[in-house]
Amino acid sequence: MPTERVTFTGHSGEELAARFDLPEGPHLGTAIFAHCFTCSKDITAARRIAGRLAGMGIAVLRFDFTGLGHSAGEFENTSFTSNVSDLILASDYLSARGMAPGLLIGHSLGGAAVLKAAGRIDSVKAVTTLGAPFDPEHVTHNFGGALGKICAEGKATVDLGGRPFTIRKEFIDDVAGENLADDIAKLNRALLVMHAPQDTTVGIENAAEIFGAAKHPKSFVTLDKADHLITDACDAEYAAEVIASWAGKYMDLRPPAPPIGAPEGIVRVSEADANGFMQDVQSGPLHHAVADEPLAYGGTNRGMSPYGFMAAGLGACTSMTIRMYARRKGWPLKHVAVDVSHDKVHAQDAGDGSIAPPGSKIDSFSRMIRLEGDLDADQRQRLLEIADKCPVHKTLESSSEIKTCLAE
């Protein structure tokens, strides 16, 4: 997906660095991603989630809070309150571009920040938290023995994730004075709480408190065995899938009419793993799948193969065609199942040596159709004949034209 590198002015007047992940197709909505305490906009979870949402038409702004990543300013002069202010300013920046955010996503302390900021951003319709603390003061547990020194001397250097950060007493006082219970109760937006039961940094009880304080509509989804930073790509991908599917229900996503000649819209396939074969498959703004190759062929086997998608298309169309015919006839068909297999066979094995030069191979699809219901023999035979009328069957049996051009 195309990404813009942009900046906007933060609460201190310093420029904040951001990446704006944009859809390749129509822009249907906008989101902001707030990263965790001392992290950056480029963590795995942020990149994966932004990419998935962009794939369904939702642009995502992910930015570095003041003094972090590529943003200007001094981290030691920031606070939870300043993070909330930066979120609101990020929203103002997007609104000035005519892309006001409808979704806020926050990870860890960023999750607490979006819960606080959402009520101050009129355009926001939905909020998602990932491993967020119910009480922002929870972050002070990371300071260990330095907490006393901070309070006594006004500031101290703390090692966080192997990096030194200066923490001021003003930060401690700021988070100690926060209570999100009222903000969550008055959120008046759809809320999705995501948390890992084995999170050792922010315990799962925080998710329970956030969920309990919120009013409906609210949802909870477990991140299973994910760590706090959601560093595993599979965990991040799962979170991205859930958020993308959930958000569409609450954001006003109105896709434009499909292009002429493509009544089902555009299917966009983009590479998801440059070292393997995995592909992101996006059909319009709402439907996503993953294509891959088996391990034996150098893939990671995380999705159907290209021929698997072809077989699925044939099976789905066959089942739909049979159902449509039985429904129109009023026949007692209870259930249809279609097993499809694909193989390359020698032309002469297909039973007609004239269709291809001797020694050549052709594609062979085999279907086994299961029909359940109180059908007589004639009805079953007729439905078998109708299977050959399915449009995909006809397409595969006939020659097709494929036009290819190179995008500028």
mmCIF file of C-alpha atoms in Angstrom:
data_model
loop_
_atom_site.group_PDB
_atom_site.id
_atom_site.type_symbol
_atom_site.label_atom_id
_atom_site.label_comp_id
_atom_site.label_asym_id
_atom_site.label_seq_id
_atom_site.Cartn_x
_atom_site.Cartn_y
_atom_site.Cartn_z
ATOM 1 C CA MET A 1 0.000 0.000 0.000
ATOM 2 C CA PRO A 2 1.275 3.555 -0.668
ATOM 3 C CA THR A 3 2.640 5.339 2.397
ATOM 4 C CA GLU A 4 3.156 9.073 2.817
ATOM 5 C CA ARG A 5 5.747 10.420 5.230
ATOM 6 C CA VAL A 6 4.141 13.454 6.813
ATOM 7 C CA THR A 7 4.588 15.752 9.794
ATOM 8 C CA PHE A 8 2.209 17.805 11.886
ATOM 9 C CA THR A 9 2.654 20.113 14.856
ATOM 10 C CA GLY A 10 2.400 18.529 18.299
ATOM 11 C CA HIS A 11 1.377 19.996 21.644
ATOM 12 C CA SER A 12 4.814 21.549 22.286
ATOM 13 C CA GLY A 13 5.045 23.201 18.880
ATOM 14 C CA GLU A 14 7.532 20.579 17.693
ATOM 15 C CA GLU A 15 6.976 18.605 14.490
ATOM 16 C CA LEU A 16 5.771 15.041 14.922
ATOM 17 C CA ALA A 17 6.770 12.425 12.347
ATOM 18 C CA ALA A 18 4.066 10.172 10.921
ATOM 19 C CA ARG A 19 3.399 7.585 8.279
ATOM 20 C CA PHE A 20 0.087 7.775 6.476
ATOM 21 C CA ASP A 21 -0.840 4.391 5.007
ATOM 22 C CA LEU A 22 -3.277 4.958 2.161
ATOM 23 C CA PRO A 23 -5.507 2.566 0.211
ATOM 24 C CA GLU A 24 -4.497 1.825 -3.359
ATOM 25 C CA GLY A 25 -8.178 1.991 -4.243
ATOM 26 C CA PRO A 26 -10.955 4.288 -3.011
ATOM 27 C CA HIS A 27 -10.551 5.964 0.391
ATOM 28 C CA LEU A 28 -13.532 4.934 2.511
ATOM 29 C CA GLY A 29 -12.489 5.997 6.017
ATOM 30 C CA THR A 30 -9.596 7.071 8.253
ATOM 31 C CA ALA A 31 -8.014 5.765 11.456
ATOM 32 C CA ILE A 32 -5.267 6.846 13.875
ATOM 33 C CA PHE A 33 -2.927 4.357 15.559
ATOM 34 C CA ALA A 34 -1.370 5.341 18.927
ATOM 35 C CA HIS A 35 1.701 3.302 19.873
ATOM 36 C CA CYS A 36 2.747 1.991 23.281
ATOM 37 C CA PHE A 37 4.868 3.779 25.926
ATOM 38 C CA THR A 38 8.386 4.521 24.535
ATOM 39 C CA CYS A 39 7.627 2.554 21.322
ATOM 40 C CA SER A 40 7.303 4.013 17.840
ATOM 41 C CA LYS A 41 4.945 4.136 14.892
ATOM 42 C CA ASP A 42 6.910 1.355 13.165
ATOM 43 C CA ILE A 43 6.341 -1.522 15.610
ATOM 44 C CA THR A 44 5.060 -4.781 14.098
ATOM 45 C CA ALA A 45 1.495 -4.390 15.366
ATOM 46 C CA ALA A 46 1.182 -0.860 13.976
ATOM 47 C CA ARG A 47 2.534 -1.794 10.544
ATOM 48 C CA ARG A 48 0.406 -4.924 10.177
ATOM 49 C CA ILE A 49 -2.822 -3.322 11.339
ATOM 50 C CA ALA A 50 -2.283 -0.228 9.205
ATOM 51 C CA GLY A 51 -1.601 -2.365 6.151
ATOM 52 C CA ARG A 52 -4.703 -4.504 6.633
ATOM 53 C CA LEU A 53 -6.994 -1.518 7.175
ATOM 54 C CA ALA A 54 -5.532 0.254 4.149
ATOM 55 C CA GLY A 55 -6.323 -2.891 2.184
ATOM 56 C CA MET A 56 -10.020 -2.464 2.976
ATOM 57 C CA GLY A 57 -10.077 1.226 2.118
ATOM 58 C CA ILE A 58 -9.268 2.765 5.527
ATOM 59 C CA ALA A 59 -6.290 5.131 5.590
ATOM 60 C CA VAL A 60 -4.230 4.936 8.810
ATOM 61 C CA LEU A 61 -2.102 7.669 10.365
ATOM 62 C CA ARG A 62 0.510 6.260 12.774
ATOM 63 C CA PHE A 63 2.815 8.792 14.369
ATOM 64 C CA ASP A 64 5.619 9.028 16.915
ATOM 65 C CA PHE A 65 4.670 10.833 20.113
ATOM 66 C CA THR A 66 6.834 13.804 21.088
ATOM 67 C CA GLY A 67 10.497 12.893 21.618
ATOM 68 C CA LEU A 68 10.126 9.331 20.265
ATOM 69 C CA GLY A 69 11.069 7.745 16.957
ATOM 70 C CA HIS A 70 11.556 10.459 14.366
ATOM 71 C CA SER A 71 9.499 13.116 16.150
ATOM 72 C CA ALA A 72 11.086 16.263 17.523
ATOM 73 C CA GLY A 73 10.905 17.462 21.131
ATOM 74 C CA GLU A 74 12.103 16.056 24.452
ATOM 75 C CA PHE A 75 10.491 12.879 25.754
ATOM 76 C CA GLU A 76 11.182 13.903 29.356
ATOM 77 C CA ASN A 77 8.867 16.873 28.935
ATOM 78 C CA THR A 78 5.917 14.745 27.846
ATOM 79 C CA SER A 79 3.092 13.201 29.864
ATOM 80 C CA PHE A 80 -0.047 11.159 29.418
ATOM 81 C CA THR A 81 -1.961 14.420 29.000
ATOM 82 C CA SER A 82 0.418 15.566 26.254
ATOM 83 C CA ASN A 83 -0.075 12.251 24.443
ATOM 84 C CA VAL A 84 -3.816 12.835 24.464
ATOM 85 C CA SER A 85 -3.225 16.355 23.120
ATOM 86 C CA ASP A 86 -1.036 14.990 20.325
ATOM 87 C CA LEU A 87 -3.810 12.572 19.361
ATOM 88 C CA ILE A 88 -6.296 15.407 19.109
ATOM 89 C CA LEU A 89 -3.831 17.421 17.012
ATOM 90 C CA ALA A 90 -3.348 14.397 14.749
ATOM 91 C CA SER A 91 -7.119 14.369 14.286
ATOM 92 C CA ASP A 92 -7.088 18.089 13.490
ATOM 93 C CA TYR A 93 -4.386 17.487 10.871
ATOM 94 C CA LEU A 94 -6.460 14.776 9.198
ATOM 95 C CA SER A 95 -9.622 16.864 9.353
ATOM 96 C CA ALA A 96 -7.789 19.721 7.611
ATOM 97 C CA ARG A 97 -7.065 17.264 4.789
ATOM 98 C CA GLY A 98 -10.735 16.340 4.602
ATOM 99 C CA MET A 99 -10.064 12.912 6.147
ATOM 100 C CA ALA A 100 -11.411 13.167 9.703
ATOM 101 C CA PRO A 101 -10.758 9.916 11.635
ATOM 102 C CA GLY A 102 -13.616 7.530 12.348
ATOM 103 C CA LEU A 103 -11.509 4.968 14.229
ATOM 104 C CA LEU A 104 -8.891 5.240 16.990
ATOM 105 C CA ILE A 105 -6.575 2.303 17.773
ATOM 106 C CA GLY A 106 -4.303 2.374 20.799
ATOM 107 C CA HIS A 107 -1.664 -0.070 21.993
ATOM 108 C CA SER A 108 -0.754 -0.279 25.716
ATOM 109 C CA LEU A 109 -0.529 3.272 27.112
ATOM 110 C CA GLY A 110 -1.591 4.430 23.657
ATOM 111 C CA GLY A 111 -4.790 2.474 24.281
ATOM 112 C CA ALA A 112 -5.434 4.439 27.463
ATOM 113 C CA ALA A 113 -4.740 7.631 25.506
ATOM 114 C CA VAL A 114 -7.311 6.858 22.784
ATOM 115 C CA LEU A 115 -9.924 6.103 25.456
ATOM 116 C CA LYS A 116 -9.276 9.569 26.885
ATOM 117 C CA ALA A 117 -9.105 11.351 23.522
ATOM 118 C CA ALA A 118 -12.079 9.730 21.760
ATOM 119 C CA GLY A 119 -14.678 11.808 23.558
ATOM 120 C CA ARG A 120 -13.001 14.975 22.315
ATOM 121 C CA ILE A 121 -12.983 13.978 18.635
ATOM 122 C CA ASP A 122 -16.477 14.240 17.186
ATOM 123 C CA SER A 123 -15.747 12.241 14.031
ATOM 124 C CA VAL A 124 -14.687 9.080 15.895
ATOM 125 C CA LYS A 125 -17.245 6.263 15.750
ATOM 126 C CA ALA A 126 -15.181 3.343 17.074
ATOM 127 C CA VAL A 127 -12.234 2.695 19.406
ATOM 128 C CA THR A 128 -9.938 -0.334 19.701
ATOM 129 C CA THR A 129 -7.468 -1.014 22.530
ATOM 130 C CA LEU A 130 -4.644 -3.566 22.470
ATOM 131 C CA GLY A 131 -3.126 -4.590 25.801
ATOM 132 C CA ALA A 132 -4.208 -1.303 27.355
ATOM 133 C CA PRO A 133 -4.075 -0.478 31.095
ATOM 134 C CA PHE A 134 -7.285 0.578 32.813
ATOM 135 C CA ASP A 135 -5.267 2.980 34.981
ATOM 136 C CA PRO A 136 -2.515 4.995 33.185
ATOM 137 C CA GLU A 137 -0.535 4.966 36.458
ATOM 138 C CA HIS A 138 0.103 1.279 35.710
ATOM 139 C CA VAL A 139 3.031 2.366 33.520
ATOM 140 C CA THR A 140 5.013 3.444 36.607
ATOM 141 C CA HIS A 141 5.554 -0.237 37.475
ATOM 142 C CA ASN A 142 8.165 -0.202 34.714
ATOM 143 C CA PHE A 143 10.289 2.279 36.655
ATOM 144 C CA GLY A 144 11.140 -0.172 39.447
ATOM 145 C CA GLY A 145 13.510 1.222 42.076
ATOM 146 C CA ALA A 146 13.892 4.510 40.185
ATOM 147 C CA LEU A 147 10.392 5.592 41.181
ATOM 148 C CA GLY A 148 11.519 6.808 44.591
ATOM 149 C CA LYS A 149 14.397 8.738 43.067
ATOM 150 C CA ILE A 150 12.090 10.400 40.554
ATOM 151 C CA CYS A 151 9.781 11.576 43.313
ATOM 152 C CA ALA A 152 12.639 12.688 45.547
ATOM 153 C CA GLU A 153 14.892 14.391 42.979
ATOM 154 C CA GLY A 154 12.367 15.465 40.375
ATOM 155 C CA LYS A 155 13.652 13.172 37.641
ATOM 156 C CA ALA A 156 15.751 10.067 36.980
ATOM 157 C CA THR A 157 17.022 7.953 34.092
ATOM 158 C CA VAL A 158 15.146 4.696 33.668
ATOM 159 C CA ASP A 159 16.101 1.720 31.511
ATOM 160 C CA LEU A 160 13.109 0.716 29.386
ATOM 161 C CA GLY A 161 13.593 -2.056 26.870
ATOM 162 C CA GLY A 162 17.345 -1.590 26.913
ATOM 163 C CA ARG A 163 17.175 2.152 26.245
ATOM 164 C CA PRO A 164 17.627 5.022 28.740
ATOM 165 C CA PHE A 165 14.751 7.467 29.218
ATOM 166 C CA THR A 166 14.533 10.438 31.521
ATOM 167 C CA ILE A 167 11.294 10.415 33.503
ATOM 168 C CA ARG A 168 10.194 13.528 35.410
ATOM 169 C CA LYS A 169 8.061 13.754 38.523
ATOM 170 C CA GLU A 170 5.529 15.721 36.492
ATOM 171 C CA PHE A 171 4.871 12.562 34.471
ATOM 172 C CA ILE A 172 4.314 10.545 37.653
ATOM 173 C CA ASP A 173 1.926 13.165 39.016
ATOM 174 C CA ASP A 174 0.058 13.326 35.699
ATOM 175 C CA VAL A 175 -0.689 9.603 35.405
ATOM 176 C CA ALA A 176 -1.480 9.387 39.125
ATOM 177 C CA GLY A 177 -4.183 11.976 38.648
ATOM 178 C CA GLU A 178 -5.884 10.130 35.797
ATOM 179 C CA ASN A 179 -9.007 8.009 36.193
ATOM 180 C CA LEU A 180 -10.408 6.645 32.947
ATOM 181 C CA ALA A 181 -13.535 5.054 34.417
ATOM 182 C CA ASP A 182 -15.687 8.092 33.694
ATOM 183 C CA ASP A 183 -14.224 8.611 30.194
ATOM 184 C CA ILE A 184 -14.906 4.968 29.319
ATOM 185 C CA ALA A 185 -18.452 5.074 30.698
ATOM 186 C CA LYS A 186 -19.177 8.192 28.632
ATOM 187 C CA LEU A 187 -17.304 7.024 25.540
ATOM 188 C CA ASN A 188 -20.495 6.733 23.473
ATOM 189 C CA ARG A 189 -18.551 4.919 20.760
ATOM 190 C CA ALA A 190 -18.260 1.263 19.799
ATOM 191 C CA LEU A 191 -15.388 -0.324 21.719
ATOM 192 C CA LEU A 192 -13.253 -3.364 20.911
ATOM 193 C CA VAL A 193 -10.972 -4.540 23.733
ATOM 194 C CA MET A 194 -8.156 -6.896 22.698
ATOM 195 C CA HIS A 195 -5.794 -8.412 25.257
ATOM 196 C CA ALA A 196 -3.574 -11.453 25.729
ATOM 197 C CA PRO A 197 -4.304 -13.580 28.841
ATOM 198 C CA GLN A 198 -0.566 -14.193 29.281
ATOM 199 C CA ASP A 199 0.437 -10.523 29.009
ATOM 200 C CA THR A 200 2.981 -10.067 31.809
ATOM 201 C CA THR A 201 3.392 -6.315 31.275
ATOM 202 C CA VAL A 202 -0.254 -5.259 31.488
ATOM 203 C CA GLY A 203 -2.344 -7.980 33.126
ATOM 204 C CA ILE A 204 -5.569 -9.299 31.645
ATOM 205 C CA GLU A 205 -7.521 -7.853 34.580
ATOM 206 C CA ASN A 206 -7.082 -4.439 32.943
ATOM 207 C CA ALA A 207 -9.112 -5.596 29.964
ATOM 208 C CA ALA A 208 -11.844 -6.802 32.315
ATOM 209 C CA GLU A 209 -11.995 -3.399 34.015
ATOM 210 C CA ILE A 210 -12.111 -1.500 30.732
ATOM 211 C CA PHE A 211 -14.809 -3.805 29.391
ATOM 212 C CA GLY A 212 -16.813 -3.579 32.601
ATOM 213 C CA ALA A 213 -16.724 0.223 32.645
ATOM 214 C CA ALA A 214 -17.841 0.556 29.022
ATOM 215 C CA LYS A 215 -21.397 0.692 27.741
ATOM 216 C CA HIS A 216 -22.588 -1.255 24.719
ATOM 217 C CA PRO A 217 -21.757 -1.722 21.898
ATOM 218 C CA LYS A 218 -18.588 -3.329 23.219
ATOM 219 C CA SER A 219 -16.635 -6.444 22.290
ATOM 220 C CA PHE A 220 -13.734 -8.415 23.732
ATOM 221 C CA VAL A 221 -11.349 -10.591 21.701
ATOM 222 C CA THR A 222 -8.469 -12.535 23.200
ATOM 223 C CA LEU A 223 -5.010 -12.336 21.670
ATOM 224 C CA ASP A 224 -4.333 -15.810 23.020
ATOM 225 C CA LYS A 225 -0.569 -16.366 23.493
ATOM 226 C CA ALA A 226 0.628 -13.020 22.138
ATOM 227 C CA ASP A 227 3.214 -11.060 24.100
ATOM 228 C CA HIS A 228 2.558 -7.497 25.188
ATOM 229 C CA LEU A 229 4.236 -5.922 22.164
ATOM 230 C CA ILE A 230 2.505 -8.352 19.760
ATOM 231 C CA THR A 231 5.882 -9.014 18.177
ATOM 232 C CA ASP A 232 4.917 -12.257 16.452
ATOM 233 C CA ALA A 233 3.764 -11.506 12.905
ATOM 234 C CA CYS A 234 0.991 -14.119 13.107
ATOM 235 C CA ASP A 235 -0.454 -12.497 16.260
ATOM 236 C CA ALA A 236 -0.257 -9.049 14.683
ATOM 237 C CA GLU A 237 -1.916 -10.337 11.518
ATOM 238 C CA TYR A 238 -4.739 -11.890 13.550
ATOM 239 C CA ALA A 239 -5.313 -8.631 15.446
ATOM 240 C CA ALA A 240 -5.331 -6.754 12.140
ATOM 241 C CA GLU A 241 -7.913 -9.120 10.640
ATOM 242 C CA VAL A 242 -10.251 -8.794 13.627
ATOM 243 C CA ILE A 243 -10.005 -4.999 13.788
ATOM 244 C CA ALA A 244 -10.539 -4.660 10.034
ATOM 245 C CA SER A 245 -13.672 -6.839 10.117
ATOM 246 C CA TRP A 246 -15.073 -5.267 13.291
ATOM 247 C CA ALA A 247 -14.457 -1.645 12.327
ATOM 248 C CA GLY A 248 -16.409 -1.928 9.081
ATOM 249 C CA LYS A 249 -19.622 -2.399 11.053
ATOM 250 C CA TYR A 250 -19.330 0.941 12.819
ATOM 251 C CA MET A 251 -17.595 3.182 10.301
ATOM 252 C CA ASP A 252 -19.611 4.653 7.468
ATOM 253 C CA LEU A 253 -17.863 2.743 4.685
ATOM 254 C CA ARG A 254 -19.600 3.495 1.425
ATOM 255 C CA PRO A 255 -17.686 2.029 -1.484
ATOM 256 C CA PRO A 256 -18.119 3.686 -4.868
ATOM 257 C CA ALA A 257 -19.852 1.887 -7.690
ATOM 258 C CA PRO A 258 -17.707 -0.841 -9.236
ATOM 259 C CA PRO A 259 -15.979 0.009 -12.503
ATOM 260 C CA ILE A 260 -17.845 -0.658 -15.742
ATOM 261 C CA GLY A 261 -17.265 -4.202 -16.931
ATOM 262 C CA ALA A 262 -16.388 -5.483 -13.476
ATOM 263 C CA PRO A 263 -19.732 -5.914 -11.654
ATOM 264 C CA GLU A 264 -18.092 -7.464 -8.613
ATOM 265 C CA GLY A 265 -15.460 -4.744 -8.378
ATOM 266 C CA ILE A 266 -11.724 -5.165 -8.409
ATOM 267 C CA VAL A 267 -9.759 -8.024 -6.856
ATOM 268 C CA ARG A 268 -6.382 -6.652 -5.753
ATOM 269 C CA VAL A 269 -3.526 -9.048 -5.037
ATOM 270 C CA SER A 270 -0.391 -7.677 -3.381
ATOM 271 C CA GLU A 271 2.737 -9.384 -2.131
ATOM 272 C CA ALA A 272 2.766 -10.011 1.619
ATOM 273 C CA ASP A 273 6.075 -11.886 1.915
ATOM 274 C CA ALA A 274 8.908 -10.968 -0.445
ATOM 275 C CA ASN A 275 10.940 -13.940 0.780
ATOM 276 C CA GLY A 276 8.182 -16.468 0.101
ATOM 277 C CA PHE A 277 4.989 -16.533 -1.909
ATOM 278 C CA MET A 278 2.251 -15.301 0.461
ATOM 279 C CA GLN A 279 -0.158 -12.791 -1.102
ATOM 280 C CA ASP A 280 -2.841 -10.495 0.292
ATOM 281 C CA VAL A 281 -6.064 -10.871 -1.710
ATOM 282 C CA GLN A 282 -8.588 -8.056 -1.296
ATOM 283 C CA SER A 283 -11.933 -8.260 -3.088
ATOM 284 C CA GLY A 284 -13.489 -4.818 -2.847
ATOM 285 C CA PRO A 285 -13.393 -3.054 0.528
ATOM 286 C CA LEU A 286 -14.800 -5.827 2.706
ATOM 287 C CA HIS A 287 -13.475 -9.254 1.730
ATOM 288 C CA HIS A 288 -9.935 -10.413 2.417
ATOM 289 C CA ALA A 289 -8.078 -13.695 1.989
ATOM 290 C CA VAL A 290 -4.501 -14.955 1.891
ATOM 291 C CA ALA A 291 -2.960 -16.936 -0.955
ATOM 292 C CA ASP A 292 0.194 -19.000 -0.533
ATOM 293 C CA GLU A 293 1.971 -22.146 -1.659
ATOM 294 C CA PRO A 294 2.518 -25.365 0.327
ATOM 295 C CA LEU A 295 5.736 -25.817 2.303
ATOM 296 C CA ALA A 296 6.957 -28.323 -0.267
ATOM 297 C CA TYR A 297 6.919 -25.600 -2.938
ATOM 298 C CA GLY A 298 8.687 -22.947 -0.876
ATOM 299 C CA GLY A 299 5.612 -21.308 0.617
ATOM 300 C CA THR A 300 4.424 -21.046 4.224
ATOM 301 C CA ASN A 301 1.051 -22.750 3.655
ATOM 302 C CA ARG A 302 -0.896 -19.916 5.307
ATOM 303 C CA GLY A 303 -3.488 -19.679 2.556
ATOM 304 C CA MET A 304 -4.971 -21.511 -0.395
ATOM 305 C CA SER A 305 -2.822 -21.960 -3.481
ATOM 306 C CA PRO A 306 -3.818 -20.161 -6.706
ATOM 307 C CA TYR A 307 -5.226 -23.428 -8.067
ATOM 308 C CA GLY A 308 -7.031 -23.876 -4.750
ATOM 309 C CA PHE A 309 -8.797 -20.568 -5.379
ATOM 310 C CA MET A 310 -9.756 -21.759 -8.872
ATOM 311 C CA ALA A 311 -11.158 -24.993 -7.446
ATOM 312 C CA ALA A 312 -13.014 -23.020 -4.771
ATOM 313 C CA GLY A 313 -14.577 -20.805 -7.423
ATOM 314 C CA LEU A 314 -15.771 -23.824 -9.366
ATOM 315 C CA GLY A 315 -17.133 -25.545 -6.246
ATOM 316 C CA ALA A 316 -18.890 -22.422 -4.957
ATOM 317 C CA CYS A 317 -20.480 -21.635 -8.313
ATOM 318 C CA THR A 318 -21.596 -25.251 -8.737
ATOM 319 C CA SER A 319 -23.276 -25.316 -5.321
ATOM 320 C CA MET A 320 -24.958 -21.940 -5.889
ATOM 321 C CA THR A 321 -26.281 -22.977 -9.303
ATOM 322 C CA ILE A 322 -27.726 -26.243 -7.967
ATOM 323 C CA ARG A 323 -29.347 -24.447 -5.026
ATOM 324 C CA MET A 324 -30.847 -21.769 -7.262
ATOM 325 C CA TYR A 325 -32.390 -24.380 -9.582
ATOM 326 C CA ALA A 326 -33.751 -26.543 -6.737
ATOM 327 C CA ARG A 327 -35.207 -23.477 -5.024
ATOM 328 C CA ARG A 328 -36.948 -22.382 -8.222
ATOM 329 C CA LYS A 329 -38.400 -25.879 -8.697
ATOM 330 C CA GLY A 330 -39.440 -26.183 -5.070
ATOM 331 C CA TRP A 331 -37.508 -29.442 -4.661
ATOM 332 C CA PRO A 332 -36.668 -30.755 -1.150
ATOM 333 C CA LEU A 333 -32.907 -30.179 -1.356
ATOM 334 C CA LYS A 334 -31.596 -29.769 2.199
ATOM 335 C CA HIS A 335 -27.871 -29.359 1.615
ATOM 336 C CA VAL A 336 -25.256 -29.256 -1.156
ATOM 337 C CA ALA A 337 -21.528 -30.011 -0.845
ATOM 338 C CA VAL A 338 -19.019 -30.059 -3.686
ATOM 339 C CA ASP A 339 -15.542 -31.615 -3.490
ATOM 340 C CA VAL A 340 -13.198 -30.311 -6.184
ATOM 341 C CA SER A 341 -9.726 -31.543 -7.089
ATOM 342 C CA HIS A 342 -7.332 -30.288 -9.760
ATOM 343 C CA ASP A 343 -4.591 -32.025 -11.676
ATOM 344 C CA LYS A 344 -2.523 -31.770 -14.831
ATOM 345 C CA VAL A 345 -3.189 -34.766 -17.062
ATOM 346 C CA HIS A 346 -2.034 -35.835 -20.507
ATOM 347 C CA ALA A 347 -4.449 -34.663 -23.167
ATOM 348 C CA GLN A 348 -5.187 -38.195 -24.337
ATOM 349 C CA ASP A 349 -6.182 -39.175 -20.781
ATOM 350 C CA ALA A 350 -8.989 -36.608 -20.913
ATOM 351 C CA GLY A 351 -10.782 -38.787 -23.446
ATOM 352 C CA ASP A 352 -10.385 -36.514 -26.469
ATOM 353 C CA GLY A 353 -6.998 -36.562 -28.158
ATOM 354 C CA SER A 354 -8.043 -33.815 -30.551
ATOM 355 C CA ILE A 355 -8.166 -31.032 -27.993
ATOM 356 C CA ALA A 356 -4.410 -30.694 -27.642
ATOM 357 C CA PRO A 357 -1.241 -31.862 -29.417
ATOM 358 C CA PRO A 358 -0.094 -35.400 -28.540
ATOM 359 C CA GLY A 359 2.053 -35.533 -25.403
ATOM 360 C CA SER A 360 0.770 -32.204 -24.042
ATOM 361 C CA LYS A 361 -1.012 -31.778 -20.732
ATOM 362 C CA ILE A 362 -4.264 -30.039 -19.842
ATOM 363 C CA ASP A 363 -5.961 -28.977 -16.619
ATOM 364 C CA SER A 364 -8.439 -31.464 -15.223
ATOM 365 C CA PHE A 365 -10.958 -30.557 -12.513
ATOM 366 C CA SER A 366 -12.928 -33.325 -10.806
ATOM 367 C CA ARG A 367 -16.136 -32.631 -8.887
ATOM 368 C CA MET A 368 -17.949 -34.884 -6.466
ATOM 369 C CA ILE A 369 -21.369 -33.470 -5.617
ATOM 370 C CA ARG A 370 -23.259 -34.489 -2.489
ATOM 371 C CA LEU A 371 -27.001 -33.811 -2.411
ATOM 372 C CA GLU A 372 -28.999 -34.235 0.790
ATOM 373 C CA GLY A 373 -32.771 -34.282 0.893
ATOM 374 C CA ASP A 374 -35.778 -36.387 -0.114
ATOM 375 C CA LEU A 375 -34.984 -36.254 -3.843
ATOM 376 C CA ASP A 376 -36.018 -38.921 -6.351
ATOM 377 C CA ALA A 377 -33.632 -40.365 -8.944
ATOM 378 C CA ASP A 378 -34.832 -38.054 -11.735
ATOM 379 C CA GLN A 379 -34.377 -34.957 -9.580
ATOM 380 C CA ARG A 380 -30.872 -36.002 -8.568
ATOM 381 C CA GLN A 381 -29.931 -36.645 -12.200
ATOM 382 C CA ARG A 382 -31.335 -33.291 -13.276
ATOM 383 C CA LEU A 383 -29.357 -31.457 -10.575
ATOM 384 C CA LEU A 384 -26.213 -33.244 -11.753
ATOM 385 C CA GLU A 385 -26.882 -31.938 -15.260
ATOM 386 C CA ILE A 386 -27.531 -28.434 -13.921
ATOM 387 C CA ALA A 387 -24.057 -28.460 -12.313
ATOM 388 C CA ASP A 388 -22.567 -28.224 -15.807
ATOM 389 C CA LYS A 389 -24.567 -25.026 -16.383
ATOM 390 C CA CYS A 390 -22.696 -23.111 -13.671
ATOM 391 C CA PRO A 391 -20.989 -19.978 -15.146
ATOM 392 C CA VAL A 392 -17.540 -20.814 -13.772
ATOM 393 C CA HIS A 393 -17.781 -24.307 -15.286
ATOM 394 C CA LYS A 394 -18.537 -22.741 -18.667
ATOM 395 C CA THR A 395 -15.673 -20.276 -18.297
ATOM 396 C CA LEU A 396 -13.171 -23.016 -17.503
ATOM 397 C CA GLU A 397 -14.370 -25.159 -20.414
ATOM 398 C CA SER A 398 -14.207 -22.326 -22.921
ATOM 399 C CA SER A 399 -11.298 -20.163 -23.965
ATOM 400 C CA SER A 400 -10.856 -16.948 -22.009
ATOM 401 C CA GLU A 401 -9.165 -13.712 -22.949
ATOM 402 C CA ILE A 402 -6.753 -12.124 -20.490
ATOM 403 C CA LYS A 403 -5.683 -8.538 -21.118
ATOM 404 C CA THR A 404 -2.616 -7.312 -19.215
ATOM 405 C CA CYS A 405 -1.121 -3.836 -18.918
ATOM 406 C CA LEU A 406 1.599 -2.278 -16.777
ATOM 407 C CA ALA A 407 0.526 0.376 -14.251
ATOM 408 C CA GLU A 408 2.351 3.683 -14.454
#
